[in-house]
Short mmCIF file of C-alpha atoms in Angstrom, two decimals:
data_model
loop_
_atom_site.label_atom_id
_atom_site.label_comp_id
_atom_site.label_asym_id
_atom_site.label_seq_id
_atom_site.Cartn_x
_atom_site.Cartn_y
_atom_site.Cartn_z
CA MET A 231 1.54 10.36 34.26
CA SER A 232 -1.99 9.83 35.48
CA GLN A 233 -2.80 6.39 36.88
CA ASP A 234 -6.56 6.64 36.01
CA ARG A 235 -7.44 4.09 33.46
CA THR A 236 -11.19 4.48 33.41
CA PRO A 237 -12.02 4.20 29.80
CA VAL A 238 -12.67 7.47 28.03
CA ALA A 239 -13.99 7.80 24.52
CA LEU A 240 -11.76 9.66 22.15
CA SER A 241 -13.09 13.12 21.17
CA ALA A 242 -12.03 16.78 21.03
CA THR A 243 -13.38 17.26 24.47
CA THR A 244 -11.41 14.49 26.09
CA LEU A 245 -7.87 15.19 24.69
CA GLU A 246 -6.60 16.78 27.97
CA GLU A 247 -7.63 13.79 29.92
CA ILE A 248 -6.07 11.39 27.39
CA ALA A 249 -2.89 13.43 27.34
CA ALA A 250 -2.66 12.83 31.16
CA ARG A 251 -2.50 9.14 30.48
CA GLY A 252 0.69 9.33 28.51
CA VAL A 253 -0.77 9.63 25.07
CA GLU A 254 0.52 12.34 22.78
CA VAL A 255 -2.33 14.54 21.50
CA PRO A 256 -2.56 17.42 19.02
CA SER A 257 -1.06 20.66 20.56
CA TYR A 258 -2.37 22.87 17.83
CA ASP A 259 -5.84 24.54 17.30
CA ARG A 260 -7.59 22.32 14.89
CA ALA A 261 -10.29 24.76 14.37
CA ALA A 262 -7.62 27.06 12.69
CA VAL A 263 -6.64 24.39 10.23
CA THR A 264 -8.10 24.43 6.70
CA ALA A 265 -8.09 21.43 4.44
CA GLY A 266 -5.53 21.85 1.71
CA ILE A 267 -5.53 18.12 0.94
CA VAL A 268 -8.21 15.87 -0.19
CA HIS A 269 -7.31 12.26 0.29
CA LEU A 270 -9.17 9.38 -1.40
CA GLY A 271 -9.07 6.03 0.47
CA VAL A 272 -8.50 6.56 4.26
CA GLY A 273 -7.28 3.13 5.32
CA ALA A 274 -4.76 2.04 7.88
CA PHE A 275 -1.74 2.94 5.73
CA HIS A 276 -2.82 6.58 5.04
CA ARG A 277 -3.60 7.06 8.76
CA VAL A 278 -0.16 5.86 9.91
CA HIS A 279 1.85 7.52 7.11
CA GLN A 280 0.80 10.68 5.28
CA ALA A 281 -1.50 11.78 7.95
CA VAL A 282 1.18 11.52 10.57
CA TYR A 283 3.71 13.50 8.51
CA THR A 284 1.03 16.13 8.11
CA ASP A 285 0.25 16.09 11.70
CA ASP A 286 3.72 16.92 12.50
CA LEU A 287 3.66 19.88 10.29
CA LEU A 288 0.39 21.14 11.86
CA ALA A 289 2.15 20.82 15.30
CA ALA A 290 4.91 23.06 14.02
CA GLY A 291 2.45 25.80 13.15
CA GLU A 292 1.24 25.13 9.59
CA THR A 293 -2.46 25.68 9.21
CA ARG A 294 -3.08 25.39 5.42
CA TRP A 295 -2.54 21.68 4.92
CA GLY A 296 -5.16 19.81 6.84
CA ILE A 297 -6.67 16.70 5.26
CA CYS A 298 -10.26 16.09 4.17
CA GLY A 299 -10.61 12.32 3.95
CA VAL A 300 -12.94 10.69 1.36
CA GLY A 301 -14.40 7.27 1.56
CA VAL A 302 -14.96 6.21 -2.14
CA LEU A 303 -16.55 2.75 -1.58
CA PRO A 304 -19.73 1.70 0.36
CA GLN A 305 -17.60 -0.32 2.85
CA ASP A 306 -15.94 2.94 3.88
CA ALA A 307 -19.04 3.79 5.77
CA ALA A 308 -17.51 2.19 8.92
CA MET A 309 -14.58 4.57 8.86
CA ALA A 310 -16.83 7.49 8.23
CA GLU A 311 -18.96 6.56 11.29
CA ALA A 312 -15.89 6.05 13.44
CA LEU A 313 -14.19 9.33 12.54
CA ARG A 314 -17.30 11.45 12.78
CA ALA A 315 -18.13 10.13 16.22
CA GLN A 316 -14.54 11.09 17.35
CA ASP A 317 -14.38 14.58 15.79
CA HIS A 318 -12.14 13.00 13.05
CA LEU A 319 -9.54 12.08 15.63
CA TYR A 320 -7.94 8.63 15.77
CA THR A 321 -5.09 6.94 17.60
CA VAL A 322 -1.90 5.55 16.07
CA VAL A 323 -0.49 2.63 18.10
CA VAL A 324 3.26 2.12 17.38
CA LYS A 325 4.52 -1.35 18.40
CA SER A 326 7.99 -2.64 18.78
CA GLY A 327 8.82 -5.66 21.06
CA GLU A 328 7.36 -4.87 24.44
CA GLU A 329 7.11 -1.07 23.77
CA VAL A 330 3.82 0.34 22.89
CA ARG A 331 3.28 4.13 22.21
CA ALA A 332 0.10 5.81 21.45
CA ARG A 333 -0.52 9.11 19.70
CA VAL A 334 -3.73 10.90 18.76
CA ILE A 335 -3.69 12.32 15.15
CA GLY A 336 -5.66 15.44 14.32
CA SER A 337 -4.63 16.14 10.77
CA ILE A 338 -7.83 14.79 9.27
CA VAL A 339 -10.23 17.63 9.86
CA ASP A 340 -13.19 16.41 7.94
CA TYR A 341 -14.38 13.19 6.22
CA LEU A 342 -16.78 12.80 3.27
CA LEU A 343 -18.39 9.54 2.19
CA ALA A 344 -18.80 9.61 -1.70
CA PRO A 345 -21.65 7.05 -1.91
CA GLU A 346 -23.53 9.25 0.63
CA ASP A 347 -22.89 12.59 -1.02
CA PRO A 348 -20.79 12.50 -4.17
CA GLU A 349 -21.61 16.25 -4.80
CA ALA A 350 -19.82 17.14 -1.48
CA VAL A 351 -16.69 15.37 -2.65
CA VAL A 352 -16.63 17.12 -6.08
CA ALA A 353 -17.19 20.43 -4.41
CA ARG A 354 -14.36 19.87 -2.06
CA ILE A 355 -11.92 18.89 -4.88
CA ALA A 356 -12.95 22.00 -6.70
CA HIS A 357 -12.63 24.25 -3.73
CA PRO A 358 -9.74 26.92 -3.99
CA ASP A 359 -8.34 25.69 -0.67
CA THR A 360 -7.66 22.28 -2.14
CA ARG A 361 -4.22 22.14 -3.63
CA ILE A 362 -3.46 18.38 -3.49
CA VAL A 363 -5.64 15.44 -4.03
CA SER A 364 -3.89 12.38 -2.68
CA MET A 365 -4.91 8.72 -2.88
CA THR A 366 -4.42 5.29 -1.67
CA ILE A 367 -6.72 3.32 -3.83
CA THR A 368 -4.74 -0.05 -3.92
CA GLU A 369 -2.46 -1.31 -6.50
CA GLY A 370 -5.43 -2.55 -8.65
CA GLY A 371 -7.39 0.74 -8.41
CA TYR A 372 -5.77 2.48 -11.51
CA SER A 373 -7.50 0.29 -14.19
CA VAL A 374 -4.25 -0.13 -16.17
CA ASN A 375 -3.73 -3.45 -17.92
CA GLU A 376 -0.42 -5.00 -16.66
CA ALA A 377 0.34 -6.60 -19.99
CA THR A 378 -0.48 -3.68 -22.44
CA GLY A 379 0.15 -0.78 -20.02
CA GLU A 380 -2.96 0.80 -21.35
CA PHE A 381 -6.00 2.12 -19.53
CA ASP A 382 -8.53 -0.69 -19.07
CA PRO A 383 -11.51 0.62 -17.25
CA THR A 384 -13.60 -1.64 -15.15
CA PRO A 385 -17.49 -1.69 -15.47
CA GLN A 386 -17.75 0.77 -12.59
CA VAL A 387 -15.32 3.10 -14.23
CA LEU A 388 -17.06 2.84 -17.54
CA ALA A 389 -20.39 3.71 -15.85
CA ASP A 390 -18.79 7.02 -14.63
CA LEU A 391 -18.19 7.82 -18.41
CA GLN A 392 -21.82 7.68 -19.31
CA PRO A 393 -23.48 11.00 -20.10
CA GLY A 394 -24.96 12.49 -16.96
CA ALA A 395 -23.56 9.88 -14.68
CA THR A 396 -23.24 10.56 -10.92
CA PRO A 397 -19.60 9.89 -10.24
CA SER A 398 -18.95 6.86 -8.00
CA THR A 399 -15.23 6.05 -8.58
CA ALA A 400 -11.96 7.90 -7.91
CA PHE A 401 -11.76 8.64 -11.59
CA GLY A 402 -15.30 10.15 -11.81
CA LEU A 403 -14.92 12.06 -8.66
CA VAL A 404 -11.49 13.59 -9.45
CA ALA A 405 -12.53 14.41 -13.09
CA ALA A 406 -15.76 16.11 -11.98
CA GLY A 407 -13.81 18.17 -9.42
CA LEU A 408 -11.20 19.13 -11.88
CA ALA A 409 -13.81 19.98 -14.54
CA ARG A 410 -15.43 22.46 -12.01
CA ARG A 411 -12.03 24.01 -11.17
CA ARG A 412 -11.51 24.57 -14.95
CA GLN A 413 -15.04 26.04 -15.30
CA ASP A 414 -14.54 28.28 -12.30
CA GLY A 415 -10.97 29.43 -13.20
CA VAL A 416 -9.55 28.05 -9.94
CA GLY A 417 -6.57 26.43 -11.68
CA GLY A 418 -5.00 23.05 -11.36
CA LEU A 419 -3.50 21.07 -8.45
CA THR A 420 -1.36 18.01 -7.65
CA LEU A 421 -2.71 14.56 -7.94
CA LEU A 422 -0.55 12.49 -5.58
CA SER A 423 -0.50 8.71 -5.56
CA CYS A 424 0.61 7.11 -2.39
CA ASP A 425 0.08 3.49 -3.52
CA ASN A 426 2.79 0.78 -3.68
CA LEU A 427 3.45 0.92 -7.37
CA PRO A 428 6.59 1.67 -9.41
CA GLY A 429 6.16 5.03 -11.06
CA ASN A 430 2.82 5.52 -9.26
CA GLY A 431 2.57 9.15 -10.42
CA ASP A 432 3.23 8.17 -14.07
CA LEU A 433 0.60 5.49 -13.71
CA ALA A 434 -1.86 8.03 -12.15
CA ARG A 435 -1.14 10.46 -15.11
CA LEU A 436 -1.82 7.80 -17.67
CA ALA A 437 -4.96 6.49 -16.07
CA PHE A 438 -6.66 9.85 -15.13
CA LEU A 439 -5.78 11.53 -18.47
CA ALA A 440 -7.07 8.49 -20.40
CA PHE A 441 -10.22 8.72 -18.38
CA ALA A 442 -10.63 12.46 -19.04
CA GLU A 443 -9.88 11.98 -22.68
CA ARG A 444 -12.85 9.73 -22.96
CA LEU A 445 -15.02 12.00 -20.90
CA ASP A 446 -14.01 15.31 -22.40
CA PRO A 447 -10.93 15.82 -24.49
CA ALA A 448 -10.84 19.62 -23.56
CA LEU A 449 -10.66 18.55 -19.91
CA ALA A 450 -7.81 16.33 -20.64
CA GLU A 451 -5.85 18.97 -22.51
CA TRP A 452 -6.36 21.36 -19.56
CA MET A 453 -5.16 18.70 -17.07
CA ARG A 454 -1.89 18.19 -19.08
CA ALA A 455 -1.12 21.70 -18.50
CA GLU A 456 -2.51 22.26 -15.04
CA VAL A 457 -2.23 19.00 -13.05
CA ALA A 458 1.01 17.56 -11.67
CA PHE A 459 1.58 13.91 -10.99
CA PRO A 460 4.66 13.37 -8.82
CA ASN A 461 5.99 9.82 -8.18
CA THR A 462 6.28 8.67 -4.64
CA MET A 463 7.70 5.82 -2.50
CA VAL A 464 5.95 4.99 0.70
CA ASP A 465 6.93 2.50 3.39
CA ARG A 466 5.52 1.65 6.78
CA ILE A 467 3.99 -1.73 7.82
CA ALA A 468 0.33 -1.14 8.86
CA PRO A 469 -1.57 -4.31 9.66
CA VAL A 470 -5.42 -4.42 9.65
CA THR A 471 -6.95 -3.12 12.89
CA THR A 472 -8.24 -5.79 15.05
CA ASP A 473 -10.52 -5.87 18.24
CA ALA A 474 -7.31 -6.96 20.14
CA ASP A 475 -5.82 -3.53 19.16
CA ARG A 476 -8.89 -1.78 20.38
CA ALA A 477 -8.67 -3.72 23.57
CA LEU A 478 -4.99 -3.02 24.09
CA LEU A 479 -5.54 0.68 23.66
CA ARG A 480 -8.46 0.68 26.07
CA GLU A 481 -6.60 -1.40 28.77
CA ARG A 482 -3.11 0.05 28.57
CA PHE A 483 -4.15 3.66 28.02
CA GLY A 484 -7.75 3.86 28.95
CA VAL A 485 -8.66 5.23 25.51
CA VAL A 486 -11.69 4.04 23.60
CA ASP A 487 -11.10 4.46 19.86
CA ARG A 488 -13.51 2.92 17.39
CA PHE A 489 -10.86 2.66 14.65
CA PRO A 490 -7.27 3.00 15.87
CA ALA A 491 -4.41 2.39 13.39
CA VAL A 492 -1.33 0.15 14.30
CA CYS A 493 2.08 0.33 12.82
CA GLU A 494 5.83 -0.36 13.27
CA PRO A 495 8.26 2.41 14.35
CA PHE A 496 9.92 2.50 10.88
CA THR A 497 8.63 5.02 8.38
CA MET A 498 9.85 6.30 5.02
CA TRP A 499 8.46 8.69 2.40
CA VAL A 500 10.33 9.79 -0.76
CA LEU A 501 8.48 12.33 -3.11
CA GLN A 502 9.43 13.64 -6.49
CA GLU A 503 9.90 17.40 -6.46
CA ALA A 504 7.31 17.85 -9.20
CA PHE A 505 4.27 19.56 -7.63
CA ALA A 506 1.86 22.02 -9.17
CA PRO A 507 2.49 25.77 -8.65
CA THR A 508 -0.32 25.67 -6.00
CA GLY A 509 2.45 24.53 -3.69
CA ARG A 510 3.12 21.73 -1.21
CA PRO A 511 3.56 21.07 2.49
CA ARG A 512 7.13 21.01 3.76
CA TRP A 513 6.98 17.36 4.61
CA GLU A 514 10.71 17.22 4.62
CA ASP A 515 10.56 19.06 7.93
CA ALA A 516 8.67 15.99 9.29
CA GLY A 517 11.22 13.51 7.91
CA ALA A 518 10.23 12.92 4.21
CA THR A 519 12.77 13.06 1.39
CA PHE A 520 12.31 15.00 -1.73
CA ALA A 521 14.33 13.93 -4.83
CA GLU A 522 14.32 14.60 -8.53
CA ASP A 523 14.06 10.90 -9.26
CA VAL A 524 12.19 8.58 -6.91
CA ARG A 525 12.73 5.42 -9.11
CA PRO A 526 15.75 4.00 -7.21
CA TYR A 527 13.80 4.29 -3.81
CA GLU A 528 10.68 2.75 -5.16
CA LEU A 529 12.67 -0.14 -6.77
CA MET A 530 14.39 -0.66 -3.54
CA LYS A 531 11.06 -0.82 -1.63
CA LEU A 532 9.19 -2.95 -4.10
CA GLY A 533 11.99 -5.29 -5.07
CA LEU A 534 13.27 -6.04 -1.57
CA LEU A 535 10.64 -5.28 1.10
CA ASN A 536 7.36 -6.05 -0.88
CA SER A 537 8.79 -9.02 -2.71
CA SER A 538 10.19 -10.44 0.59
CA HIS A 539 6.73 -10.19 1.97
CA GLN A 540 5.53 -12.56 -0.78
CA ALA A 541 8.27 -15.09 0.35
CA LEU A 542 6.82 -14.94 3.86
CA ALA A 543 3.28 -15.14 2.64
CA TYR A 544 2.94 -18.34 0.71
CA PHE A 545 5.77 -20.50 2.14
CA GLY A 546 4.58 -19.18 5.65
CA HIS A 547 1.02 -20.15 5.02
CA LEU A 548 1.96 -23.63 3.65
CA LEU A 549 4.14 -24.22 6.71
CA GLY A 550 1.19 -23.40 8.93
CA HIS A 551 2.24 -19.99 10.11
CA VAL A 552 -0.49 -17.41 10.84
CA HIS A 553 1.56 -14.42 11.70
CA ALA A 554 4.30 -12.73 9.59
CA ASP A 555 6.76 -12.64 12.51
CA ALA A 556 6.50 -16.36 13.03
CA ALA A 557 7.30 -16.86 9.33
CA ALA A 558 10.16 -14.37 9.51
CA THR A 559 11.76 -16.19 12.40
CA ASP A 560 11.35 -19.62 10.93
CA PRO A 561 14.96 -20.41 10.08
CA ASP A 562 14.17 -21.84 6.66
CA VAL A 563 11.90 -18.92 5.60
CA ALA A 564 14.35 -16.35 6.99
CA GLU A 565 17.17 -17.97 4.99
CA LEU A 566 15.00 -17.89 1.84
CA VAL A 567 14.40 -14.22 2.38
CA ARG A 568 18.17 -13.61 2.85
CA ARG A 569 19.01 -15.42 -0.29
CA TYR A 570 16.25 -13.65 -2.27
CA LEU A 571 17.64 -10.28 -1.07
CA ASP A 572 21.00 -11.33 -2.41
CA GLU A 573 19.40 -12.19 -5.73
CA ALA A 574 17.34 -8.96 -5.94
CA THR A 575 19.83 -6.39 -4.78
CA PRO A 576 21.83 -6.21 -8.10
CA THR A 577 18.61 -5.05 -9.79
CA ILE A 578 18.26 -1.98 -7.60
CA PRO A 579 19.90 1.29 -8.91
CA ARG A 580 21.68 3.29 -6.38
CA ALA A 581 20.82 6.98 -5.92
CA GLU A 582 23.11 9.46 -4.11
CA GLY A 583 22.53 9.34 -0.34
CA MET A 584 20.22 6.20 -0.58
CA ASP A 585 21.23 3.71 2.20
CA LEU A 586 20.40 0.46 0.24
CA GLU A 587 22.36 -1.80 2.60
CA GLY A 588 20.89 -0.13 5.76
CA PHE A 589 17.37 -0.52 4.27
CA ARG A 590 17.93 -4.12 3.42
CA ASP A 591 19.52 -5.06 6.74
CA GLU A 592 16.41 -3.72 8.69
CA LEU A 593 14.01 -5.90 6.75
CA LEU A 594 14.13 -9.14 8.66
CA PRO A 595 14.11 -7.45 12.03
CA ARG A 596 11.03 -5.39 10.91
CA PHE A 597 9.30 -8.51 9.71
CA SER A 598 10.09 -10.27 13.00
CA ASN A 599 8.32 -7.63 15.12
CA ALA A 600 5.84 -9.79 16.87
CA ALA A 601 4.02 -6.84 18.51
CA ILE A 602 2.75 -5.76 15.04
CA GLY A 603 0.60 -8.92 14.76
CA ASP A 604 0.76 -8.82 10.93
CA THR A 605 -0.51 -11.91 9.19
CA VAL A 606 0.60 -13.91 6.30
CA ALA A 607 -2.97 -13.74 5.06
CA ARG A 608 -2.63 -9.87 4.73
CA LEU A 609 0.69 -10.35 2.93
CA ALA A 610 -0.85 -12.80 0.43
CA ALA A 611 -3.82 -10.63 -0.35
CA TYR A 612 -4.24 -9.16 -3.86
CA SER A 613 -1.35 -11.16 -5.18
CA SER A 614 -2.49 -10.75 -8.79
CA ASP A 615 -2.02 -7.03 -8.45
CA ARG A 616 1.13 -7.18 -6.61
CA ILE A 617 3.37 -9.94 -7.87
CA PRO A 618 3.50 -8.49 -11.44
CA GLN A 619 4.43 -5.01 -10.02
CA TRP A 620 6.80 -6.17 -7.32
CA LEU A 621 8.55 -9.51 -8.10
CA VAL A 622 8.28 -9.95 -11.91
CA PRO A 623 10.39 -6.77 -12.62
CA VAL A 624 13.17 -8.22 -10.37
CA ILE A 625 13.04 -11.47 -12.30
CA ARG A 626 13.08 -9.73 -15.70
CA GLU A 627 16.02 -7.50 -14.72
CA ASN A 628 18.11 -10.40 -13.57
CA LEU A 629 17.34 -12.51 -16.67
CA ALA A 630 18.21 -9.58 -18.93
CA ALA A 631 21.62 -9.42 -17.10
CA GLY A 632 22.14 -13.16 -17.38
CA ARG A 633 21.81 -13.73 -13.62
CA PRO A 634 19.92 -16.86 -12.19
CA VAL A 635 16.66 -16.42 -10.29
CA PRO A 636 16.15 -19.56 -8.26
CA MET A 637 14.68 -17.77 -5.18
CA ALA A 638 12.39 -15.57 -7.10
CA ALA A 639 11.19 -18.43 -9.12
CA ALA A 640 10.50 -20.53 -5.95
CA ILE A 641 8.39 -17.60 -4.53
CA VAL A 642 6.30 -17.61 -7.73
CA ALA A 643 5.97 -21.39 -7.35
CA SER A 644 4.86 -20.98 -3.77
CA TRP A 645 2.10 -18.61 -4.93
CA ALA A 646 1.16 -21.21 -7.64
CA ARG A 647 0.95 -23.97 -4.98
CA TYR A 648 -0.95 -21.62 -2.59
CA ALA A 649 -3.57 -20.75 -5.34
CA GLU A 650 -4.52 -24.46 -5.55
CA GLY A 651 -6.71 -23.41 -2.68
CA VAL A 652 -5.90 -26.23 -0.03
CA ASP A 653 -3.14 -26.28 2.40
CA GLU A 654 -0.86 -29.19 3.30
CA GLN A 655 -3.28 -30.40 5.99
CA GLY A 656 -6.10 -30.42 3.37
CA ARG A 657 -7.76 -27.24 4.84
CA PRO A 658 -9.27 -24.67 2.36
CA ILE A 659 -7.16 -21.50 1.85
CA ASP A 660 -9.36 -18.44 2.19
CA ALA A 661 -7.60 -16.16 -0.36
CA VAL A 662 -8.33 -12.52 -1.26
CA ASP A 663 -7.46 -11.70 -4.76
CA ASN A 664 -9.15 -9.72 -7.61
CA ARG A 665 -8.41 -12.53 -9.99
CA TRP A 666 -8.90 -15.45 -7.62
CA GLU A 667 -11.22 -17.50 -9.83
CA GLU A 668 -8.83 -17.17 -12.71
CA ARG A 669 -5.75 -17.96 -10.67
CA HIS A 670 -7.31 -20.83 -8.78
CA ALA A 671 -8.38 -22.47 -12.05
CA ALA A 672 -4.86 -22.00 -13.56
CA ALA A 673 -3.38 -23.50 -10.44
CA LEU A 674 -5.75 -26.54 -10.65
CA ALA A 675 -4.72 -26.96 -14.29
CA GLN A 676 -1.03 -27.48 -13.18
CA ALA A 677 -1.74 -31.22 -12.74
CA GLU A 678 -2.00 -31.51 -16.54
CA ASP A 679 0.12 -28.49 -17.60
CA PRO A 680 2.84 -27.66 -15.05
CA LEU A 681 3.33 -24.15 -16.51
CA ALA A 682 -0.48 -23.40 -16.57
CA PHE A 683 -0.15 -20.81 -13.80
CA VAL A 684 2.59 -18.66 -15.36
CA ARG A 685 1.13 -18.69 -18.93
CA SER A 686 -0.82 -15.57 -18.28
CA ARG A 687 0.95 -12.88 -20.31
CA THR A 688 -1.04 -10.19 -18.52
CA LEU A 689 0.61 -11.14 -15.24
CA PHE A 690 4.02 -12.76 -16.26
CA GLY A 691 4.67 -11.61 -19.90
CA ASP A 692 6.84 -14.27 -21.64
CA LEU A 693 8.33 -15.83 -18.51
CA ALA A 694 6.67 -19.20 -19.34
CA GLU A 695 8.80 -19.35 -22.46
CA ARG A 696 12.13 -18.54 -20.74
CA PRO A 697 14.04 -21.74 -19.56
CA GLU A 698 16.11 -19.67 -17.15
CA PHE A 699 12.93 -19.03 -15.23
CA THR A 700 10.91 -22.17 -15.92
CA GLU A 701 13.55 -24.57 -14.94
CA PRO A 702 13.85 -23.44 -11.35
CA TYR A 703 10.14 -22.64 -11.11
CA LEU A 704 9.07 -26.15 -12.20
CA ALA A 705 11.67 -27.72 -9.81
CA ALA A 706 10.28 -25.81 -6.85
CA LEU A 707 6.59 -26.28 -7.87
CA THR A 708 7.09 -30.06 -8.38
CA SER A 709 8.70 -30.24 -4.91
CA LEU A 710 5.99 -28.18 -3.32
CA ARG A 711 3.24 -30.38 -4.81
CA THR A 712 4.88 -33.77 -4.09
CA GLU A 713 7.12 -33.19 -0.94
CA GLY A 714 5.75 -30.03 0.70
CA ALA A 715 6.99 -26.67 1.61
CA ARG A 716 9.55 -27.66 4.37
CA ALA A 717 11.39 -30.21 2.17
CA THR A 718 11.22 -27.80 -0.72
CA LEU A 719 12.90 -25.03 1.30
CA ARG A 720 15.69 -27.28 2.61
CA ARG A 721 16.50 -28.66 -0.79
CA LEU A 722 16.46 -25.20 -2.32
CA LEU A 723 18.70 -23.84 0.38
CA GLU A 724 20.81 -27.03 0.73
CA ARG A 725 20.44 -27.06 4.40
#
């Protein structure tokens, strides 16, 4: 390995020099790769997950499944600038304890910014080479009402339904691209959701078909016959990139990357074998699992990992922890997670070959990985989109089976206390949530109505009317508000 650490900017022309510094780089001819995948929402998770699996296939000789990334939102301009300056290359930094590995990923061969040129995005979706449109548009990006299960378009989505509108949302861009494919006789494709949602493919089908039905019923009819919507389960912890991550890459490996992506070693991807006739990559050769039914895997991920993250997030913040690993190694919080996992495990159906116990046993060690630098603030973000999808189904399943839910109820109570907006030291909580004003107001109303926070049927259904839930919920909330997080945990856990 070269000892030269003079910083060098990442680009196609510096790969040989970067490889000499112990960084894995693409071994294939990127010029020979065509973009068979258009991906909407190129954030940290896509870049450490789907793009890495795809990079492995390209390294094995595949050439038809490169990725054209698409930034849908104006704030994606930073990603566009970084990738374009680096020939669409970026570095994945894998951290575990003291070990740090770096790898340059080359599977993104182009990047389009929709606010800059929506027509270019539509044309790429419509191109015959495109056979998959995948997306990570966040849990709240599908415009489906949690309470009714029906399509509930935002003002931005409604604007895309106006006659002659220039598409500006994922719905408008995809519908315009599919309409052009239909017009040109190109045929359908696969619309692949990679978001952390149960039944994400089913949800995508509901939302995109509902949008198309309003736009053009004939297009919706064509989509029902020509577009596939597989369900998927995705898993890898990928915190937000920081300046410290950029500095680490520069100092340890001598690589200057404007927008590296950081992750843990663990990765998992399960896909339903339900793709369009246009085909799919052999992602199983890169470690993915294909199954007829993804539901057991997604319930395992959402009900165990994602819901445990919520236990770390709110109790962790209230206890003064900044990083997720500090919360995960706090004995009281760790015991809460263990007890919650005991509570949630019976709700997870078992599929043949699924290692439920192994997945579960890895969770606290994964959360405790200090090298990742994940924050409780990230885990607490977008709670209104996530709690109803991740934790509430576990509560419902247990209640239906007559099982108690003290740990899950306490986690909801910790969110309600967190949403009051002030921590136990009187400092303001800087929360990120699409419903923050509504949730904050409901949390403040708890002083007069202790169940105010959980009365939202959109988020909680009828849980506010179920004594099996409200009794442990109110006990935890009252303790949190009067005695604090530490005393609440110790009483809850009888330590």
